[in-house]
PDB file of C-alpha atoms and ligand atoms in Angstrom:
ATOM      1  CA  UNK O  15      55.885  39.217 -28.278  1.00  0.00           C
ATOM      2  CA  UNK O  16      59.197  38.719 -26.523  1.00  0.00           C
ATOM      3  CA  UNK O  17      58.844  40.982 -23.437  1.00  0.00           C
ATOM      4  CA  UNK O  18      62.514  40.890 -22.373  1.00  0.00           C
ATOM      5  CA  UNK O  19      63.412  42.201 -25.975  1.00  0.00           C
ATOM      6  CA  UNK O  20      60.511  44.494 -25.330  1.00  0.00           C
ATOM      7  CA  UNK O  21      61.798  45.912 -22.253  1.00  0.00           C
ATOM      8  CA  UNK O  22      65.509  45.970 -22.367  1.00  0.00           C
ATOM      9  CA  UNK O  23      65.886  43.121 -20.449  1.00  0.00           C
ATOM     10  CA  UNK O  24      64.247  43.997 -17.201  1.00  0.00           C
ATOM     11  CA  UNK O  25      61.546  41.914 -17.478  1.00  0.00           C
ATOM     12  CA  UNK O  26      57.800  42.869 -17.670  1.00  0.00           C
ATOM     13  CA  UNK O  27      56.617  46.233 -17.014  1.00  0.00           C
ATOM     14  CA  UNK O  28      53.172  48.310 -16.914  1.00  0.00           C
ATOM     15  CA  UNK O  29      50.233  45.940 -17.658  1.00  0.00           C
ATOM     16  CA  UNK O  30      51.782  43.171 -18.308  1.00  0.00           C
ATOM     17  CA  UNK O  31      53.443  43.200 -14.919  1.00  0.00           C
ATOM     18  CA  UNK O  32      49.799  43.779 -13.836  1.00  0.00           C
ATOM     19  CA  UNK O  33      48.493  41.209 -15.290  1.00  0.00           C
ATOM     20  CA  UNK O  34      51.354  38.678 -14.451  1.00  0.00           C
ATOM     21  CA  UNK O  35      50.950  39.598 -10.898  1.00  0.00           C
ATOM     22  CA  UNK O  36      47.634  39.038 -10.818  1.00  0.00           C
ATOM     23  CA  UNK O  37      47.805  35.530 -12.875  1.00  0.00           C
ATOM     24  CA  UNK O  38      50.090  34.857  -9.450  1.00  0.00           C
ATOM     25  CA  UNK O  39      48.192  35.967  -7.115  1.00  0.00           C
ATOM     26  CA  UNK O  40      45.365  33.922  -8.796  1.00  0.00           C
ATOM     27  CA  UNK O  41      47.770  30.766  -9.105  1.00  0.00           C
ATOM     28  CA  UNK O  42      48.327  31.084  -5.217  1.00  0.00           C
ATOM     29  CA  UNK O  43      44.834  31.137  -4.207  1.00  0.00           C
ATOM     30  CA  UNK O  44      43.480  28.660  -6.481  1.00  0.00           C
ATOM     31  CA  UNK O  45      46.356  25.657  -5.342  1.00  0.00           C
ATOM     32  CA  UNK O  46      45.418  25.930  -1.908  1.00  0.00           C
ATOM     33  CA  UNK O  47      43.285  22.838  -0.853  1.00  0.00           C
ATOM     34  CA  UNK O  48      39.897  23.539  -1.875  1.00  0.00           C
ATOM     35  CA  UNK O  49      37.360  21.252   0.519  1.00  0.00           C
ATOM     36  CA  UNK O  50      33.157  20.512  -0.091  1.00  0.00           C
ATOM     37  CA  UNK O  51      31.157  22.239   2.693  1.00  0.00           C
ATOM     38  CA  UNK O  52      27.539  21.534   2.075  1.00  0.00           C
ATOM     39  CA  UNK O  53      24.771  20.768   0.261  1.00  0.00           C
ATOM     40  CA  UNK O  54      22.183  22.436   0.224  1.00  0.00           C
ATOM     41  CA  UNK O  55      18.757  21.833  -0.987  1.00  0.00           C
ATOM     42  CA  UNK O  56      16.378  24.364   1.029  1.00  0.00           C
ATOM     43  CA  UNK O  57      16.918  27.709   1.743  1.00  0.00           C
ATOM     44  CA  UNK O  58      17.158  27.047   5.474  1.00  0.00           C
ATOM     45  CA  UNK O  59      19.849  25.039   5.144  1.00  0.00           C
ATOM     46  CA  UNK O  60      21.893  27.756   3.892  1.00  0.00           C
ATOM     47  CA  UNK O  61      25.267  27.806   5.864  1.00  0.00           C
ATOM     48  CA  UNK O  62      25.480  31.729   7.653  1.00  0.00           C
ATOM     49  CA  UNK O  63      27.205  34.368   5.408  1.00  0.00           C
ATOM     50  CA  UNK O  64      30.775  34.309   6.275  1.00  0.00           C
ATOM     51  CA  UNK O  65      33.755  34.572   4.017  1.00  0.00           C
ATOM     52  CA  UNK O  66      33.175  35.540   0.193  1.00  0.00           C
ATOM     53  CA  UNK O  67      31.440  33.846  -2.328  1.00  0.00           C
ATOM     54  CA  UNK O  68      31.279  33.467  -6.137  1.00  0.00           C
ATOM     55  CA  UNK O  69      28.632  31.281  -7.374  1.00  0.00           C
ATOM     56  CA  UNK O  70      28.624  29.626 -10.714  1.00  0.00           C
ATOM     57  CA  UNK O  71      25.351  29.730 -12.810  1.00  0.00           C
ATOM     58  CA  UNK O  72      23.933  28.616 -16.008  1.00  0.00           C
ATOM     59  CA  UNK O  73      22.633  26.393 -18.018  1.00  0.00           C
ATOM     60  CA  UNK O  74      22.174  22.725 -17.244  1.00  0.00           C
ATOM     61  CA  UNK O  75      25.330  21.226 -19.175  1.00  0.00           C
ATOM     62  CA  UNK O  76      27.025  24.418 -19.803  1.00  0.00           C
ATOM     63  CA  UNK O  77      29.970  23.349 -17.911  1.00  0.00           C
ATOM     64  CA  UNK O  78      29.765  24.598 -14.021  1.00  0.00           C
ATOM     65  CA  UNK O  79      30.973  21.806 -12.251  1.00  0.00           C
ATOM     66  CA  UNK O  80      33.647  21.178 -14.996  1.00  0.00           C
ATOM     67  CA  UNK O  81      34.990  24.534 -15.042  1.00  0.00           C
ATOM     68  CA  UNK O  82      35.004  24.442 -10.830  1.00  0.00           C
ATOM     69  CA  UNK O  83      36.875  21.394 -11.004  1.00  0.00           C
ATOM     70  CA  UNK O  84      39.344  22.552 -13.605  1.00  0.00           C
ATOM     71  CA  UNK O  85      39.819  26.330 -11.680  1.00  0.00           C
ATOM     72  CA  UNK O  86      40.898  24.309  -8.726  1.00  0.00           C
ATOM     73  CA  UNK O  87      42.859  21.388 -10.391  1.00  0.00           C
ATOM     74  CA  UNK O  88      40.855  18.527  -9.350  1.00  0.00           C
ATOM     75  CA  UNK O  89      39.219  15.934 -11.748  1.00  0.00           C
ATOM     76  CA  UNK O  90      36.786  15.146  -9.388  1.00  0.00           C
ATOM     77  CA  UNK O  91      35.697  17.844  -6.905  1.00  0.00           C
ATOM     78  CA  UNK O  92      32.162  18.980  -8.133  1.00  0.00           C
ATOM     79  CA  UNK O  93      30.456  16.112  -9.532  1.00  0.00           C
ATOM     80  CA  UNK O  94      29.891  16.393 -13.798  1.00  0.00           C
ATOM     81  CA  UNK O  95      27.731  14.605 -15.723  1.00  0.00           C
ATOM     82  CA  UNK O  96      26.756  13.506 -19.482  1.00  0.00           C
ATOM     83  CA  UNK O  97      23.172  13.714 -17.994  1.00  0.00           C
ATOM     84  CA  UNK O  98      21.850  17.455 -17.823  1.00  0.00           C
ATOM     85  CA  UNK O  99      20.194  18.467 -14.304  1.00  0.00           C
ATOM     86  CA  UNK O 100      23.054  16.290 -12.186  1.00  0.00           C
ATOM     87  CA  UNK O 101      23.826  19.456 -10.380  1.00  0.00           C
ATOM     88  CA  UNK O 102      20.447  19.813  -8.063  1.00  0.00           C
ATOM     89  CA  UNK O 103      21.628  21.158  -4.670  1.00  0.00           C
ATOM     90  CA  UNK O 104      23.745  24.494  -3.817  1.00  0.00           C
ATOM     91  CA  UNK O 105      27.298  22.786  -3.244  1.00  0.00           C
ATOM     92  CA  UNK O 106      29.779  24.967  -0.886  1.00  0.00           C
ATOM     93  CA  UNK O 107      33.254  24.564  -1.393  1.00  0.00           C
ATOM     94  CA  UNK O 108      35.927  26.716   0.873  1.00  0.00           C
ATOM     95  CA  UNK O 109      38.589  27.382  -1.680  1.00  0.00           C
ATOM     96  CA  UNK O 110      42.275  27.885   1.094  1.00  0.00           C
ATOM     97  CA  UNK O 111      39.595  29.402   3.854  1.00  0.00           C
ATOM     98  CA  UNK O 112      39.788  32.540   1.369  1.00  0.00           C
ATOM     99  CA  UNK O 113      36.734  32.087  -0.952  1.00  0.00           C
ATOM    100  CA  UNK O 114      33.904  30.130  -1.053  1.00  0.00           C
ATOM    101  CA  UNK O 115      32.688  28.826  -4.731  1.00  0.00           C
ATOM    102  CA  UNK O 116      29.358  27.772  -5.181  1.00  0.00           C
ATOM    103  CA  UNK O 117      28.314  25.180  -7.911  1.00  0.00           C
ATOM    104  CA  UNK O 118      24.585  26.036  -8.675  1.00  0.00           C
ATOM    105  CA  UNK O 119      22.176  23.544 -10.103  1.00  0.00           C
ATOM    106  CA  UNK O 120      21.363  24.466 -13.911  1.00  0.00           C
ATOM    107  CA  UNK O 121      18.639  26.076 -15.171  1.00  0.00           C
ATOM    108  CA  UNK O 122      16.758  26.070 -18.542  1.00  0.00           C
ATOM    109  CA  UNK O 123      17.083  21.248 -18.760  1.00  0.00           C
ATOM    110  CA  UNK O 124      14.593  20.847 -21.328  1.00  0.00           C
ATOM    111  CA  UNK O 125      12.797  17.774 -19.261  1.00  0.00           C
ATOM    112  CA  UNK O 126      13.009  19.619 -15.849  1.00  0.00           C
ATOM    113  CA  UNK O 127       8.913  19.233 -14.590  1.00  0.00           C
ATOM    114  CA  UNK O 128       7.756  22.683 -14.030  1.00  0.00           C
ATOM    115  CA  UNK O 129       7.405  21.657 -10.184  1.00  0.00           C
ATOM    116  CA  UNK O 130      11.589  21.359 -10.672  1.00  0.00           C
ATOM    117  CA  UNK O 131      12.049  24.380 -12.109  1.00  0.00           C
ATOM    118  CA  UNK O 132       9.772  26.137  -9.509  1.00  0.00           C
ATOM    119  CA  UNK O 133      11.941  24.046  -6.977  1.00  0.00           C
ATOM    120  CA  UNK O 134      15.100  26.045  -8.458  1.00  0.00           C
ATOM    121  CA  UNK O 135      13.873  29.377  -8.856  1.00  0.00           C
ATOM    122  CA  UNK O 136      12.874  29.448  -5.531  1.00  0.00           C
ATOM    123  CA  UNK O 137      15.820  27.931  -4.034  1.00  0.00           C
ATOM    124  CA  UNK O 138      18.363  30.205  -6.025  1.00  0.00           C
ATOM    125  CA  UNK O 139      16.695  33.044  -6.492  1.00  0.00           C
ATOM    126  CA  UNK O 140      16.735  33.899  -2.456  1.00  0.00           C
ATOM    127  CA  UNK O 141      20.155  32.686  -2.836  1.00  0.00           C
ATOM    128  CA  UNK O 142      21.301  35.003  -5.537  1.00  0.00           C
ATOM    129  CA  UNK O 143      18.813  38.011  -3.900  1.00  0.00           C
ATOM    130  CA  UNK O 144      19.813  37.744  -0.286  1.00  0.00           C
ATOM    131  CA  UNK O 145      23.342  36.755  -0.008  1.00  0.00           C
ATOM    132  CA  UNK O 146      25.409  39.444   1.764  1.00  0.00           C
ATOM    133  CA  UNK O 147      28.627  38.089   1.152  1.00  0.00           C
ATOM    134  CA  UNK O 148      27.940  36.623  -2.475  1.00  0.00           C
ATOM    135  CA  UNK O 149      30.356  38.612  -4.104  1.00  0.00           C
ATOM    136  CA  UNK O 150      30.114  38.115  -7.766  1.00  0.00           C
ATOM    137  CA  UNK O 151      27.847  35.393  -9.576  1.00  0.00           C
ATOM    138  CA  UNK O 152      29.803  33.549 -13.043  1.00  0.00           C
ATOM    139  CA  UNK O 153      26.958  33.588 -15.510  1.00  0.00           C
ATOM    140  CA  UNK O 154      28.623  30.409 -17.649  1.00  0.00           C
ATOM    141  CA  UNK O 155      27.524  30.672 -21.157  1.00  0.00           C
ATOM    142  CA  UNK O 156      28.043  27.704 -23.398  1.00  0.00           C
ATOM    143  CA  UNK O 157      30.632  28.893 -26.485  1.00  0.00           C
ATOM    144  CA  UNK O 158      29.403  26.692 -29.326  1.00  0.00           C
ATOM    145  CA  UNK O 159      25.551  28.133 -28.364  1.00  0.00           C
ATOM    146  CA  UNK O 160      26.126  31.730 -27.201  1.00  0.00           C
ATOM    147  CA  UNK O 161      23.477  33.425 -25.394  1.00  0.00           C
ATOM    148  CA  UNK O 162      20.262  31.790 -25.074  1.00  0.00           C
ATOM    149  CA  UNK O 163      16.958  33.896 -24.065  1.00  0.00           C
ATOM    150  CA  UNK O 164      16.775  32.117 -20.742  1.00  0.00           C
ATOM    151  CA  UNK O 165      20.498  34.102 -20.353  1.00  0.00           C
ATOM    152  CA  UNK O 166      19.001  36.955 -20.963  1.00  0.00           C
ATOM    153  CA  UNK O 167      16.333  36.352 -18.755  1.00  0.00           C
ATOM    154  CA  UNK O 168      18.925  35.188 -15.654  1.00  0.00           C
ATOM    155  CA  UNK O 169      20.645  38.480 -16.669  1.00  0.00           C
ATOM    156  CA  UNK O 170      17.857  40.704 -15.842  1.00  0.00           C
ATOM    157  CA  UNK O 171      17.075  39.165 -12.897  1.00  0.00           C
ATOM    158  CA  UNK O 172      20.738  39.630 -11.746  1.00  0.00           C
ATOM    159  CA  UNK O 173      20.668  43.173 -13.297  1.00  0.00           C
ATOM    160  CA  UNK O 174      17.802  43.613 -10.688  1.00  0.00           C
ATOM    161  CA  UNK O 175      19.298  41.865  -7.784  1.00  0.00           C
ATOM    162  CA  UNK O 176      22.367  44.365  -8.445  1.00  0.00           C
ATOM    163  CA  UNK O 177      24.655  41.496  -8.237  1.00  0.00           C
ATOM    164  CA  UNK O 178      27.821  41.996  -9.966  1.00  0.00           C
ATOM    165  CA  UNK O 179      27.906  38.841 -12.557  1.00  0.00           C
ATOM    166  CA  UNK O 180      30.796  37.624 -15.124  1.00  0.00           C
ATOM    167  CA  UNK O 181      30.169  35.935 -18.419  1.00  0.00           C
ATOM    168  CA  UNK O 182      32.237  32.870 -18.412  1.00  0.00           C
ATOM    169  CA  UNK O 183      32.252  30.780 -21.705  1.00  0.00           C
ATOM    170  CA  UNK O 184      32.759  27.760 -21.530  1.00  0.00           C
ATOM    171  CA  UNK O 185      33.896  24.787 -24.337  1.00  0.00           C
ATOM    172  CA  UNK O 186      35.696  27.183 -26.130  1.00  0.00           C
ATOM    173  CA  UNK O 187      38.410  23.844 -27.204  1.00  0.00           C
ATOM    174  CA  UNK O 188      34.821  23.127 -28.995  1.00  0.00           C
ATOM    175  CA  UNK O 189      34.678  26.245 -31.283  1.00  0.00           C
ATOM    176  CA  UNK O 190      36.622  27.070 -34.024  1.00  0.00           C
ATOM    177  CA  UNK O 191      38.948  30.412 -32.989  1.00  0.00           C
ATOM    178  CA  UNK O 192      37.102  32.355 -36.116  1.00  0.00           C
ATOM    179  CA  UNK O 193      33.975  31.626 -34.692  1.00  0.00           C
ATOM    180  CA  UNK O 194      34.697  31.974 -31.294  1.00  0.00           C
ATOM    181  CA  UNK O 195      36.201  35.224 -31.849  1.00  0.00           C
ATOM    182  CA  UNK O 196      33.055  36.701 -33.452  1.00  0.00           C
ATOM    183  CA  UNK O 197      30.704  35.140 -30.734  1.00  0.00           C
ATOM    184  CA  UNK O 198      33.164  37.044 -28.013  1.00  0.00           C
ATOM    185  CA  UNK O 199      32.102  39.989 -29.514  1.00  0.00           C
ATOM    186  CA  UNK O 200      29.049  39.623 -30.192  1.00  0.00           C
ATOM    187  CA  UNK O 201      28.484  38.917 -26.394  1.00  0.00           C
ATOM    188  CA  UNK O 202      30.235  41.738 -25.285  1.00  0.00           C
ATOM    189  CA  UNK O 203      28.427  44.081 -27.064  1.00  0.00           C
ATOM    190  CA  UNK O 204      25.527  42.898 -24.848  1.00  0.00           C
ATOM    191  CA  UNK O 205      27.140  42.515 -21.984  1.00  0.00           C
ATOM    192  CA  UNK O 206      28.476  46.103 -21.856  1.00  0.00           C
ATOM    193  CA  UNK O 207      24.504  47.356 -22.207  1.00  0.00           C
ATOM    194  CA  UNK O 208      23.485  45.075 -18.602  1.00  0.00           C
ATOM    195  CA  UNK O 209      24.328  47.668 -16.067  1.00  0.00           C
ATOM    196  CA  UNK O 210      25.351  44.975 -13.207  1.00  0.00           C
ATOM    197  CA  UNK O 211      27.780  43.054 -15.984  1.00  0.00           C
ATOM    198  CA  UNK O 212      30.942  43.080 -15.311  1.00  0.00           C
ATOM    199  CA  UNK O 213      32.863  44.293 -18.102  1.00  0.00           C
ATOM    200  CA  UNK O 214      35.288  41.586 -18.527  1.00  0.00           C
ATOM    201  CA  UNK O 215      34.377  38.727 -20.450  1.00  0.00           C
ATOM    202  CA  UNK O 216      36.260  34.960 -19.812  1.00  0.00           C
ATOM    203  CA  UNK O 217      37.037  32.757 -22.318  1.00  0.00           C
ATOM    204  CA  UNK O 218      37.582  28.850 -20.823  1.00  0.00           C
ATOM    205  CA  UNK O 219      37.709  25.464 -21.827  1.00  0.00           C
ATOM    206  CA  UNK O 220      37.891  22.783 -18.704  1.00  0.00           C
ATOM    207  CA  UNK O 221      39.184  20.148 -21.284  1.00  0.00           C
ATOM    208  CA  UNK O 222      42.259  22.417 -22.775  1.00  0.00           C
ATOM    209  CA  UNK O 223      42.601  24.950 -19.134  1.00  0.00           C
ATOM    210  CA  UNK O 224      42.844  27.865 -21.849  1.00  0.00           C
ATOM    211  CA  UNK O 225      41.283  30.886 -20.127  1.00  0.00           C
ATOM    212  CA  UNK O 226      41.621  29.699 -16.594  1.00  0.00           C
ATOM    213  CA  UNK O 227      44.646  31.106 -15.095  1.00  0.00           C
ATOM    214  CA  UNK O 228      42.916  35.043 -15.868  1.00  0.00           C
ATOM    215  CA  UNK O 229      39.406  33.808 -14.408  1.00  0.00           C
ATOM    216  CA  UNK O 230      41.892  32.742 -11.621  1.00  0.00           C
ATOM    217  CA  UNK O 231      43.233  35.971 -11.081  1.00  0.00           C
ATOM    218  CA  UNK O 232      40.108  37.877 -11.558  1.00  0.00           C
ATOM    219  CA  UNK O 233      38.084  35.954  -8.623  1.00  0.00           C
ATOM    220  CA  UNK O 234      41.059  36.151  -6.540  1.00  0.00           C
ATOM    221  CA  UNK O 235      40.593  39.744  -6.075  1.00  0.00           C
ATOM    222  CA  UNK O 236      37.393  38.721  -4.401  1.00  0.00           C
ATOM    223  CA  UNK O 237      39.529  36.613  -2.047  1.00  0.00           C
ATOM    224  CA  UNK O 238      39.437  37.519   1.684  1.00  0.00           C
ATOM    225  CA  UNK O 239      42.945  38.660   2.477  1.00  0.00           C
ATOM    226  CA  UNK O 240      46.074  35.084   3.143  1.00  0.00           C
ATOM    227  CA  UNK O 241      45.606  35.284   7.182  1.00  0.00           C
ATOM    228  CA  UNK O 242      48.882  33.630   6.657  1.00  0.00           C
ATOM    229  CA  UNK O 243      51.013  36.111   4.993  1.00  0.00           C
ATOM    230  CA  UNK O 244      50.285  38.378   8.315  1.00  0.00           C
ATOM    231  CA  UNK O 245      49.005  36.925  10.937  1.00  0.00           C
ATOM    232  CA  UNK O 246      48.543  39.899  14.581  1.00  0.00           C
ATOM    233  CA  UNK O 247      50.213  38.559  17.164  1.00  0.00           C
ATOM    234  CA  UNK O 248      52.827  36.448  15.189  1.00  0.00           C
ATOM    235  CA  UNK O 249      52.640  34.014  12.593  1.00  0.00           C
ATOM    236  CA  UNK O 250      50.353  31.302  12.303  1.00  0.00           C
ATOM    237  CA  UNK O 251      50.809  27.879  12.802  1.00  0.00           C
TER     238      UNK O 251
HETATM  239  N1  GTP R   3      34.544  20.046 -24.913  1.00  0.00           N
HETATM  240  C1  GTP R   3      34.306  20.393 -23.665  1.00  0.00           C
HETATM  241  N2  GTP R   3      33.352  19.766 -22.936  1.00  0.00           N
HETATM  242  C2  GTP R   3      33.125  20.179 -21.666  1.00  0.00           C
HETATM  243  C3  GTP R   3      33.864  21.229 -21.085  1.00  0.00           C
HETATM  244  N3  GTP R   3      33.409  21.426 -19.836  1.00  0.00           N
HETATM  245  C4  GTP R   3      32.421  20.524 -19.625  1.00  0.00           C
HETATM  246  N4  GTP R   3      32.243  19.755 -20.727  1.00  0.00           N
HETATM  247  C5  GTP R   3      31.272  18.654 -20.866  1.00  0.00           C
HETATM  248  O1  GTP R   3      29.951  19.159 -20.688  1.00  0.00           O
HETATM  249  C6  GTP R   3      29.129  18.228 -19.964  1.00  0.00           C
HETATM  250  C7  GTP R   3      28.483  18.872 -18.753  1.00  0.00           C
HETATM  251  O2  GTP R   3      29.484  19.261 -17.842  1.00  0.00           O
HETATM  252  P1  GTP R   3      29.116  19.601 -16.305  1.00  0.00           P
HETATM  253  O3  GTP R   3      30.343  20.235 -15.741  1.00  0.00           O
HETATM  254  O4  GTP R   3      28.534  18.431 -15.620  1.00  0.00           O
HETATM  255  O5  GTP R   3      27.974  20.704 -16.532  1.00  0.00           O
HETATM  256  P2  GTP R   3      27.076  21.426 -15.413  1.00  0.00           P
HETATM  257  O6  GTP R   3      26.832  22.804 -15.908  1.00  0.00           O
HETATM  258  O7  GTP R   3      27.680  21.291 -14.069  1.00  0.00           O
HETATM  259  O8  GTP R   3      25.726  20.575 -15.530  1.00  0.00           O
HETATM  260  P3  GTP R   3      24.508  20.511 -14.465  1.00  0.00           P
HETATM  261  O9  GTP R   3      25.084  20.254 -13.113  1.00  0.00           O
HETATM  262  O10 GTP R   3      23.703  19.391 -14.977  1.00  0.00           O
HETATM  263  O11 GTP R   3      23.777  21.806 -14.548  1.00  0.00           O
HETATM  264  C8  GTP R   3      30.058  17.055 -19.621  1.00  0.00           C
HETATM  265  O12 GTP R   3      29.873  16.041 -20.579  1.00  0.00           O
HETATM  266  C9  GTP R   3      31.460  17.646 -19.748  1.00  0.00           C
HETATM  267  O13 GTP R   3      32.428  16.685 -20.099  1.00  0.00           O
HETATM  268  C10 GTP R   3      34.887  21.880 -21.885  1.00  0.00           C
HETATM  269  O14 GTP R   3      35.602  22.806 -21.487  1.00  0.00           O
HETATM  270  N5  GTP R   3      35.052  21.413 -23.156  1.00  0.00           N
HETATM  271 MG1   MG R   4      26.943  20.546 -12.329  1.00  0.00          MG
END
């Protein structure tokens, strides 16, 4: 669609304004230097609630650290892996002093002991349950797979934590656009019966960056305000 044909010549209008505004705003937030915080392996070590948070969950593999690394433009930010279960501690990252992103350690690695898996339940589940600021969780869903029932089971226990959570997929460079159209759907239509599911599905690939600028723009809006855009008493320096 050409837009400017579309509109006379005055550029974008309506929702596509919208959305172009908010792909900016997203673009903004997300190339401001994003630094690691903490680890964290017990929930004591939990740093105190402070500016927003969206954490990143799913399955081991599915793609978290990848699809941090590639929201933020760095190769090398979270740590990825070929081997499932890299990911074991909470990792903090402060994302322009704006929004804090949390890679999770996956859930559902076929080989995790059952003491492991105890471990993480325990660890993310009073995470995910008692996180004031936590504003919205990205429940990362593999493409080429589509919901598994150990989704739906992280689902329902974020349905009953009343945490807002996004379906992110992930790999979709890996899925042929027939297919991946269909599975979109498919997971929609389940999505749109969780009550704390937010409505709006994302569509990524780390490898290809399709999808990412929207995620962007969607988890800015979660963003504490720029303290530099106006700063009381004069601008920062
Ligand atoms: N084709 C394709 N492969 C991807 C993509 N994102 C991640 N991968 C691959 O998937 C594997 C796992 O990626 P990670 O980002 O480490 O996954 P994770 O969810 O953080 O894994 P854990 O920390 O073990 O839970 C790696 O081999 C990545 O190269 C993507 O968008 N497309
Ligand atoms: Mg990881």
């Amino acid at each position: 669609v050409d837009h400017h044909a579309a509109h006379g010549g005055e550029g974008l209008s309506g929702p596509e304004a919208d959305a172009a505004a908010a792909e900016a705003a997203g673009a903004l937030l997300f190339t401001r230097p994003c630094v690691f915080l903490r680890s964290v392996a017990e929930t004591a070590d939990l740093p105190p609630p402070g500016l927003p948070e969206v954490a990143f969950a799913g399955r081991s593999n599915v793609g978290k650290s990848s699809l941090l690394n590639a929201l933020v433009g760095r190769r090398d930010l979270a740590r990825t892996s070929v081997t499932p279960g890299r990911t074991r501690t909470l990792n903090f990252y402060d994302l322009g002093r704006r929004l804090v992103l949390v890679d999770l350690p996956g859930y559902g690695h076929a080989e995790a002991s059952r003491s492991a898996i105890r471990a993480w339940t325990a660890l993310v589940d009073s995470y995910l349950r008692g996180r004031p600021n936590l504003r919205r969780a990205c429940l990362l869903i593999d493409a080429r797979r589509g919901l598994m029932e150990i989704d739906r089971e992280v689902m329902v226990a974020l349905d009953a934590a009343a945490l807002v959570y996004q379906i992110v997929l992930t790999k979709a460079d890996a899925v042929k656009p027939g297919a991946l159209a269909a599975r979109v759907e498919a997971i929609a239509a389940e999505a749109a019966r969780r009550p704390a599911c937010y409505p709006r599905l994302a569509v990524t690939s780390a490898k290809d960056g399709s999808g990412l600028a929207a995620l962007r723009a969607d988890l800015a809006t979660l963003a504490t305000p720029d303290s530099n855009a106006v700063a009381p008493g004069g601008p920062a320096t």
